[in-house]
XYZ file of N, CA, C and O in Angstrom:
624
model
N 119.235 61.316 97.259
C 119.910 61.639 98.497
C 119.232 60.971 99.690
O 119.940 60.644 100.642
N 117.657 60.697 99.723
C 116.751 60.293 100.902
C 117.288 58.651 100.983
O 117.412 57.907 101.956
N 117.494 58.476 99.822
C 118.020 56.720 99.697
C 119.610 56.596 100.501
O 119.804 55.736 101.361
N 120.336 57.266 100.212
C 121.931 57.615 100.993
C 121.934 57.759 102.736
O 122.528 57.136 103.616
N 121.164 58.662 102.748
C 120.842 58.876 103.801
C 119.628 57.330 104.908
O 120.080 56.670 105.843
N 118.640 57.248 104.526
C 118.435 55.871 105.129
C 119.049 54.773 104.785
O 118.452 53.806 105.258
N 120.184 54.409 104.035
C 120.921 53.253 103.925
C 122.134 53.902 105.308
O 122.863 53.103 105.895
N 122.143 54.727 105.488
C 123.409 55.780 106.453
C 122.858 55.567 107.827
O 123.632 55.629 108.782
N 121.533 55.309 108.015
C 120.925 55.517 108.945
C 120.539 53.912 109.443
O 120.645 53.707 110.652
N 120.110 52.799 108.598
C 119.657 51.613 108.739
C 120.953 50.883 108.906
O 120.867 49.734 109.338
N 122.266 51.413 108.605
C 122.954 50.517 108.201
C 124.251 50.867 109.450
O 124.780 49.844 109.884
N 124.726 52.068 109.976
C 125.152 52.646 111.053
C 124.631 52.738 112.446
O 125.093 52.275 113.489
N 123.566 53.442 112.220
C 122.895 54.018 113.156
C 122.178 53.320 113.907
O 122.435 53.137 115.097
N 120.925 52.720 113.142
C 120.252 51.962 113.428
C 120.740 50.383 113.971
O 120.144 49.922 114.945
N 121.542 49.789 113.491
C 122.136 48.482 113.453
C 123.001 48.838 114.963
O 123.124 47.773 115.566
N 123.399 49.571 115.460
C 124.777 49.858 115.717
C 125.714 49.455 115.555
O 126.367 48.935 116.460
N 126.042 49.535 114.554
C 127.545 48.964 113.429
C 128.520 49.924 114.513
O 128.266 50.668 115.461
N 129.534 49.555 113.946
C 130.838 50.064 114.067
C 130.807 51.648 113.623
O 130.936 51.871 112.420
N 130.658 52.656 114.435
C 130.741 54.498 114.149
C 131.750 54.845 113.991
O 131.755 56.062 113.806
N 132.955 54.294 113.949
C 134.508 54.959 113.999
C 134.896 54.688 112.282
O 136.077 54.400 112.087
N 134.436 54.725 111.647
C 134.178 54.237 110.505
C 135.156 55.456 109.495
O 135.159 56.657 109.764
N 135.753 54.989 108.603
C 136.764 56.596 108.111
C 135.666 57.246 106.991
O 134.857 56.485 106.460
N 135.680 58.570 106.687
C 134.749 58.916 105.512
C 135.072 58.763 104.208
O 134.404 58.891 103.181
N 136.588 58.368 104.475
C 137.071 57.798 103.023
C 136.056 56.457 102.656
O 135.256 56.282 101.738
N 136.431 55.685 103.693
C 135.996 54.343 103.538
C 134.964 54.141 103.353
O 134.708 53.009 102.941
N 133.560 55.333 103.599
C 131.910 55.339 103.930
C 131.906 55.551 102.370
O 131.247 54.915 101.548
N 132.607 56.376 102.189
C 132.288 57.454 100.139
C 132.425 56.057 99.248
O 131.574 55.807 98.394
N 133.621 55.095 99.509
C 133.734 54.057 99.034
C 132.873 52.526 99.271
O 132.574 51.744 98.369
N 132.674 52.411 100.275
C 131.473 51.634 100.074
C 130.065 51.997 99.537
O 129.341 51.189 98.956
N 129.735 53.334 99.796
C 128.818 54.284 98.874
C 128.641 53.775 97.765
O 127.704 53.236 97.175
N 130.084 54.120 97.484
C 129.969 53.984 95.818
C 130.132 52.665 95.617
O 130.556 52.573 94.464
N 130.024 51.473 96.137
C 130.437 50.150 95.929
C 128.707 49.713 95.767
O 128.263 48.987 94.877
N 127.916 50.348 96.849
C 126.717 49.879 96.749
C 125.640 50.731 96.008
O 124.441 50.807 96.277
N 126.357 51.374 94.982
C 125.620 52.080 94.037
C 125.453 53.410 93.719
O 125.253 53.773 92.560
N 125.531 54.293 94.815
C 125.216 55.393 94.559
C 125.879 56.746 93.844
O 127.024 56.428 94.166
N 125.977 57.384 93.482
C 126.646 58.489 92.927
C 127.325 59.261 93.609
O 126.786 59.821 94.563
N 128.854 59.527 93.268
C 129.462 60.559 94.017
C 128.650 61.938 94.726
O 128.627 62.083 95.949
N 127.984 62.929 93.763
C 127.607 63.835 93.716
C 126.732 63.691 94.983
O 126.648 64.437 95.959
N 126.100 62.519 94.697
C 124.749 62.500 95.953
C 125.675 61.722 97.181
O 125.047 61.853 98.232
N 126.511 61.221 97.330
C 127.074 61.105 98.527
C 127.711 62.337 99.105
O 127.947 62.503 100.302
N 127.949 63.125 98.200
C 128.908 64.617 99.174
C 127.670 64.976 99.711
O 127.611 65.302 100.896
N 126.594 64.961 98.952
C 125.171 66.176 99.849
C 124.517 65.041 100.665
O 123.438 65.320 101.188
N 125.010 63.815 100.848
C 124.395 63.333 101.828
C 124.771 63.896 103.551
O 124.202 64.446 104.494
N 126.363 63.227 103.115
C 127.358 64.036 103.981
C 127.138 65.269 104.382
O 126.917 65.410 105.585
N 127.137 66.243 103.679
C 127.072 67.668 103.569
C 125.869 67.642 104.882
O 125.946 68.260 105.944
N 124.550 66.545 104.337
C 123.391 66.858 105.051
C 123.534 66.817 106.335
O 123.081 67.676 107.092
N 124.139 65.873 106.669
C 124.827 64.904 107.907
C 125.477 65.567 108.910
O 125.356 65.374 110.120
N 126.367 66.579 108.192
C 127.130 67.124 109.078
C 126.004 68.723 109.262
O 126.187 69.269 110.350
N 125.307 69.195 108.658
C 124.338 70.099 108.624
C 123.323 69.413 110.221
O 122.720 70.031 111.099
N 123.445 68.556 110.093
C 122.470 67.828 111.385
C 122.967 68.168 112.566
O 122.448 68.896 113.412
N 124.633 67.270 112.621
C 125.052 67.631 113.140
C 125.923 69.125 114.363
O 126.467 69.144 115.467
N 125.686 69.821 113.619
C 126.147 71.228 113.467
C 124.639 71.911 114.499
O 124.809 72.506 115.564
N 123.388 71.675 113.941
C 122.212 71.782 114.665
C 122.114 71.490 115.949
O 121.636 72.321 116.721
N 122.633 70.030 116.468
C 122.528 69.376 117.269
C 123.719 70.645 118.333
O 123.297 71.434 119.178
N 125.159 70.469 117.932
C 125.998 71.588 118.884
C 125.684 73.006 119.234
O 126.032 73.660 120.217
N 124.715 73.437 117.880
C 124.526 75.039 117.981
C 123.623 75.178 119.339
O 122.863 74.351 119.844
N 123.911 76.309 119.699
C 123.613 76.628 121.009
C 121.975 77.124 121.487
O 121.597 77.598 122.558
N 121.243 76.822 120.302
C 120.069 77.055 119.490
C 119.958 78.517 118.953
O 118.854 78.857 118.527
N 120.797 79.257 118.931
C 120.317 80.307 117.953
C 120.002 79.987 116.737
O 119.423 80.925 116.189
N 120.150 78.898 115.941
C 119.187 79.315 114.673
C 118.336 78.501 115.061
O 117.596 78.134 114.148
N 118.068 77.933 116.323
C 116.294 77.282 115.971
C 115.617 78.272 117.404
O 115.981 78.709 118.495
N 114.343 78.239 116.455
C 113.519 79.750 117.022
C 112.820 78.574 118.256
O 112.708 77.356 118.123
N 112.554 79.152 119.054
C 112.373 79.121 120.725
C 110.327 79.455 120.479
O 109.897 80.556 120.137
N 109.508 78.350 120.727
C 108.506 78.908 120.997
C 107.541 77.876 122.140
O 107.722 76.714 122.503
N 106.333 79.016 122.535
C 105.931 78.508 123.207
C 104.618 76.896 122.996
O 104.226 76.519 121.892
N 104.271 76.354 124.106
C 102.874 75.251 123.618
C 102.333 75.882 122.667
O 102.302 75.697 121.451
N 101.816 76.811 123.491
C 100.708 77.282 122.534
C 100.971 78.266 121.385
O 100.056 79.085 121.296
N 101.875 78.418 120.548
C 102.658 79.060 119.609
C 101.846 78.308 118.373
O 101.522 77.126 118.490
N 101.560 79.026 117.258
C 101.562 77.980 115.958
C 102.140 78.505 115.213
O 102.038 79.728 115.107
N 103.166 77.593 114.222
C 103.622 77.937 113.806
C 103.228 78.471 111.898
O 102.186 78.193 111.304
N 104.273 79.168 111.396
C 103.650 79.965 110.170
C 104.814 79.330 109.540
O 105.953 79.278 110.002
N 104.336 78.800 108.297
C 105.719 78.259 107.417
C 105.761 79.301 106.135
O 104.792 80.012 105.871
N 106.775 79.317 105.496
C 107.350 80.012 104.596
C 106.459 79.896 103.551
O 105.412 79.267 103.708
N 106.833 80.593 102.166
C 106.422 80.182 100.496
C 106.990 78.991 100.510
O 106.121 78.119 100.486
N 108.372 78.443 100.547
C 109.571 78.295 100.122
C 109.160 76.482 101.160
O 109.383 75.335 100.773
N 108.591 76.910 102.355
C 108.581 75.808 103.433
C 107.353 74.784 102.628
O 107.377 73.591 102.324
N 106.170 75.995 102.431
C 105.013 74.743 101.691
C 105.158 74.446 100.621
O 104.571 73.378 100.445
N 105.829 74.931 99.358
C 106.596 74.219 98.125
C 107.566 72.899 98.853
O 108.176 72.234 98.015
N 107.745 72.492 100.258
C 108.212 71.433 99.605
C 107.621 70.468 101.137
O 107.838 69.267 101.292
N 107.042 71.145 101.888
C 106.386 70.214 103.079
C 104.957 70.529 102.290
O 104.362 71.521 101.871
N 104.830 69.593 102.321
C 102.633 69.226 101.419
C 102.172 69.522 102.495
O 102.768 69.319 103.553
N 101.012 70.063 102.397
C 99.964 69.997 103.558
C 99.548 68.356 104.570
O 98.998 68.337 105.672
N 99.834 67.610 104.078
C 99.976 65.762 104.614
C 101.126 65.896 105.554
O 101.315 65.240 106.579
N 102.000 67.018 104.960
C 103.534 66.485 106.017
C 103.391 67.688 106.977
O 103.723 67.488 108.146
N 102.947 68.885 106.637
C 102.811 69.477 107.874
C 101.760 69.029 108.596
O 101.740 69.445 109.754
N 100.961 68.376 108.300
C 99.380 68.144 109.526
C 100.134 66.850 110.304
O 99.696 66.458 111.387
N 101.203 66.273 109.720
C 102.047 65.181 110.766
C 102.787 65.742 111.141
O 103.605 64.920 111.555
N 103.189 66.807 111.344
C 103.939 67.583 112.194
C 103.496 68.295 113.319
O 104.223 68.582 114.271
N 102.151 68.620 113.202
C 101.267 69.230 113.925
C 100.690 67.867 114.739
O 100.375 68.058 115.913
N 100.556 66.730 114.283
C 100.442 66.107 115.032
C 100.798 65.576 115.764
O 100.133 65.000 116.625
N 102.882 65.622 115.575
C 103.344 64.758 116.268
C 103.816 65.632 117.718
O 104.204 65.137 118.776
N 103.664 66.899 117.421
C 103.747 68.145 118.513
C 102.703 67.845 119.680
O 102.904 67.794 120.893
N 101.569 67.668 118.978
C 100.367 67.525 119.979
C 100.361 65.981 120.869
O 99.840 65.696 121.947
N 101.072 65.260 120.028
C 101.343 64.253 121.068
C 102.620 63.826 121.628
O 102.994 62.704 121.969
N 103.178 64.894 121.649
C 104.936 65.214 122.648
C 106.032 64.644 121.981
O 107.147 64.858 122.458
N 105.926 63.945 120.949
C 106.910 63.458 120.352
C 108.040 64.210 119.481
O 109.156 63.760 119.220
N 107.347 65.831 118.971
C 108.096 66.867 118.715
C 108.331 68.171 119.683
O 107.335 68.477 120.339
N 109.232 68.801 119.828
C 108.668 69.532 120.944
C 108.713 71.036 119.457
O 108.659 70.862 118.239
N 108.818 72.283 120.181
C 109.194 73.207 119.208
C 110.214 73.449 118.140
O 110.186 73.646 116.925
N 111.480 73.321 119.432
C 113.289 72.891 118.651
C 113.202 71.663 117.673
O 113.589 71.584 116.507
N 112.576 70.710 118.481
C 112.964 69.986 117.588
C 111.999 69.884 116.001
O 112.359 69.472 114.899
N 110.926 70.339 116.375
C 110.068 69.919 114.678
C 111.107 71.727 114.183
O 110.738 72.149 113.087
N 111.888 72.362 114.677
C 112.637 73.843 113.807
C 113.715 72.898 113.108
O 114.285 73.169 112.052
N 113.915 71.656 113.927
C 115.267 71.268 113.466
C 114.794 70.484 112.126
O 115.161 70.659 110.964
N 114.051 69.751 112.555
C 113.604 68.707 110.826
C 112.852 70.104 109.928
O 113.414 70.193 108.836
N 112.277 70.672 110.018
C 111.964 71.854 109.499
C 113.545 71.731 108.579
O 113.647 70.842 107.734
N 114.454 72.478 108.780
C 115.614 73.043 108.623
C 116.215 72.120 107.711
O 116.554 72.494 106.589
N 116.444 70.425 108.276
C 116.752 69.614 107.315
C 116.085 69.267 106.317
O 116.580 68.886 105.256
N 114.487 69.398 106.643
C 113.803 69.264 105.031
C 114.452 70.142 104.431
O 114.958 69.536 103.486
N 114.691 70.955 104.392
C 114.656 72.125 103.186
C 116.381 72.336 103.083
O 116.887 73.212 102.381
N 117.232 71.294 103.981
C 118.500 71.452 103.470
C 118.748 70.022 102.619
O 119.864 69.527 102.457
N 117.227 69.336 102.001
C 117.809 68.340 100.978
C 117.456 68.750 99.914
O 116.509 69.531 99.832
N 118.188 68.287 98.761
C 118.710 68.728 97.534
C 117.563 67.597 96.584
O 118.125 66.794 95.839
N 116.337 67.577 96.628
C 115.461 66.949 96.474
C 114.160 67.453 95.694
O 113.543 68.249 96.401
N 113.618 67.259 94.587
C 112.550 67.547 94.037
C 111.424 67.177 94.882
O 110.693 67.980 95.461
N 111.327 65.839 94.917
C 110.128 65.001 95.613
C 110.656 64.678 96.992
O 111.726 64.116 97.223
N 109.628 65.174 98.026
C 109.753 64.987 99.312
C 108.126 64.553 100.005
O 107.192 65.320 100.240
N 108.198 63.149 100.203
C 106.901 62.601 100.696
C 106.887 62.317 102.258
O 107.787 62.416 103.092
N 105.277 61.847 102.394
C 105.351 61.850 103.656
C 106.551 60.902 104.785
O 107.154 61.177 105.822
N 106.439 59.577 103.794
C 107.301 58.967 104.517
C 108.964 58.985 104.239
O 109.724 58.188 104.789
N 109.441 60.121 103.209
C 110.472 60.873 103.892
C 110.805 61.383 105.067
O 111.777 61.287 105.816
N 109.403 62.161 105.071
C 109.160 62.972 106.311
C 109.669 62.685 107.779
O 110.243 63.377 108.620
N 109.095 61.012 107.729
C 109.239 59.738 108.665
C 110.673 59.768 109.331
O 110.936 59.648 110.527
N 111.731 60.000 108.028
C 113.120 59.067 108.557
C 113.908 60.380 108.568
O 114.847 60.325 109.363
N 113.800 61.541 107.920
C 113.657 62.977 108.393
C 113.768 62.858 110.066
O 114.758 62.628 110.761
N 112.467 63.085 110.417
C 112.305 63.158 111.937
C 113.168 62.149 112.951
O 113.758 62.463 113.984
N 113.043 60.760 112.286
C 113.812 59.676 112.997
C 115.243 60.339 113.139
O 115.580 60.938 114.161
N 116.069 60.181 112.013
C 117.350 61.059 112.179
C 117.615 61.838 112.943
O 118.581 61.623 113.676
N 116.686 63.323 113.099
C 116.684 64.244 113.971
C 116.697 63.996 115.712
O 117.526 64.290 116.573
N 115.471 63.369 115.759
C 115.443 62.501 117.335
C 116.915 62.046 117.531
O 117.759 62.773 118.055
N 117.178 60.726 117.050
C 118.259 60.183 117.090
C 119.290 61.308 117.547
O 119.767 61.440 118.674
N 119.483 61.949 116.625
C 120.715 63.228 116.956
C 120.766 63.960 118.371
O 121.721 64.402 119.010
N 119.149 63.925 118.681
C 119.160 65.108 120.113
C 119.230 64.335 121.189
O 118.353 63.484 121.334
N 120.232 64.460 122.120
C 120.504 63.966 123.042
C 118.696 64.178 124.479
O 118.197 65.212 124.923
N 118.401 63.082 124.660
C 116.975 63.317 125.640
C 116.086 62.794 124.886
O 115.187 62.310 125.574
N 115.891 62.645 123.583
C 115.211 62.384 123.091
C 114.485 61.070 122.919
O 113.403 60.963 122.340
N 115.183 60.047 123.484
C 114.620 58.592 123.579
C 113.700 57.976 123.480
O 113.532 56.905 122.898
N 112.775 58.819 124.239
C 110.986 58.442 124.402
C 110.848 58.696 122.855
O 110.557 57.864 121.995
N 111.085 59.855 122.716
C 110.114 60.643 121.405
C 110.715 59.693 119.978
O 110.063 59.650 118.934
N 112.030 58.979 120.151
C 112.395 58.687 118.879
C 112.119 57.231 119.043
O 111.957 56.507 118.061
N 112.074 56.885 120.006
C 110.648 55.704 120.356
C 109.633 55.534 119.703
O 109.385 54.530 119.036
N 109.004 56.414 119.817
C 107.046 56.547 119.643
C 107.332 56.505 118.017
O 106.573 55.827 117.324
N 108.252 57.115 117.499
C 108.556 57.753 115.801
C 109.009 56.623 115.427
O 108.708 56.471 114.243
N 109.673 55.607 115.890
C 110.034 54.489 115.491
C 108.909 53.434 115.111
O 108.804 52.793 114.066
N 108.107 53.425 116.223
C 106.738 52.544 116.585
C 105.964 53.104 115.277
O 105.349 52.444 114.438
N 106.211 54.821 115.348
C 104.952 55.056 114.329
C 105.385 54.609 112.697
O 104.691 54.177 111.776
N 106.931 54.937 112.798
C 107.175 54.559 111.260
C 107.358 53.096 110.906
O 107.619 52.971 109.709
N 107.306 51.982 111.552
C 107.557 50.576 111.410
C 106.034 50.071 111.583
O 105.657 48.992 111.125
N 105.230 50.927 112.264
C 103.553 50.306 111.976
C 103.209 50.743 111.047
O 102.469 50.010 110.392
N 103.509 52.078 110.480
C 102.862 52.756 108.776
C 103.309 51.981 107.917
O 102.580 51.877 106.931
N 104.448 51.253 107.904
C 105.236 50.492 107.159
C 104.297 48.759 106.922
O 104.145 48.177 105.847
N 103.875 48.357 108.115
C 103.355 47.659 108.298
C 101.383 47.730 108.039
O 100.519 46.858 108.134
N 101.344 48.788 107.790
C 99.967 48.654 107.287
C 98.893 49.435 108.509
O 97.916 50.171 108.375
N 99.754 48.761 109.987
C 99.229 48.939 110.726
C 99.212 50.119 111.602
O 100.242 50.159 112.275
N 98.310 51.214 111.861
C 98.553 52.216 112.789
C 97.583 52.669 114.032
O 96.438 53.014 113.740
N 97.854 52.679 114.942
C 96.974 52.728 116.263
C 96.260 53.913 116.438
O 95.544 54.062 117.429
């Protein structure tokens, strides 16, 4: 599904292709460039789950303060490693997440349908999310810089 989703993201989003795009036509090139029905509905599914985040009025994402820390679930550290939460904690401390938004990638980790979830999932996770929240520019900036220098070997 993480593969669906950054080909969705590199190839739309990122590029700025053409967005008016039909979902008939997305499922079918999907499947033209390989992937499995099954995992294109829960990509989608995921997609519009993002989406849906982004309109809600934030009642389901919990409201906290700077200095708040947060407590993750059983359920949250079975599938964020201790590597992906200490980059979460880090990316808070240097403004690039605020509260809402690390509730929101929070929320989408754990709405993918995924055994293995690594750090640099984590990466295009967050990118997505930024992207989605309107204000967010700077922060999906810095996340860009950070995930194309990790990529590159190189990190500041």
């Amino acid at each position: 599904m993480m593969d669906i989703l950054m080909y969705l993201f590199e190839t739309y989003i990122h590029s700025d292709a053409d967005l008016t795009i039909d979902q008939d036509e997305l499922e079918d090139e999907l499947l033209r460039a390989g992937f499995h029905q099954q995992e294109i509905y829960k990509a989608l599914h995921w997609l519009e789950g993002l989406a849906a985040l982004q309109q809600s009025d934030g009642a389901k994402i919990a409201k906290g303060s700077a200095t708040s820390t947060r407590i993750y679930t059983q359920d949250e550290m079975i599938r964020i490693d201790v590597v992906c939460r200490g980059f979460i904690l880090f990316l808070e401390q240097v403004k690039v997440l605020t509260t809402e938004t690390r509730e929101m990638v929070i929320d989408r980790v754990m709405g993918l349908e995924t055994q293995e979830f690594t750090l640099d999932d984590l990466k295009w996770v967050i990118l997505m999310v930024l992207f989605n929240v309107p204000g967010n520019e700077s922060a999906y900036t810095q996340m860009e810089e950070l995930l194309y220098a990790s990529e590159q070997g190189v990190l500041h």
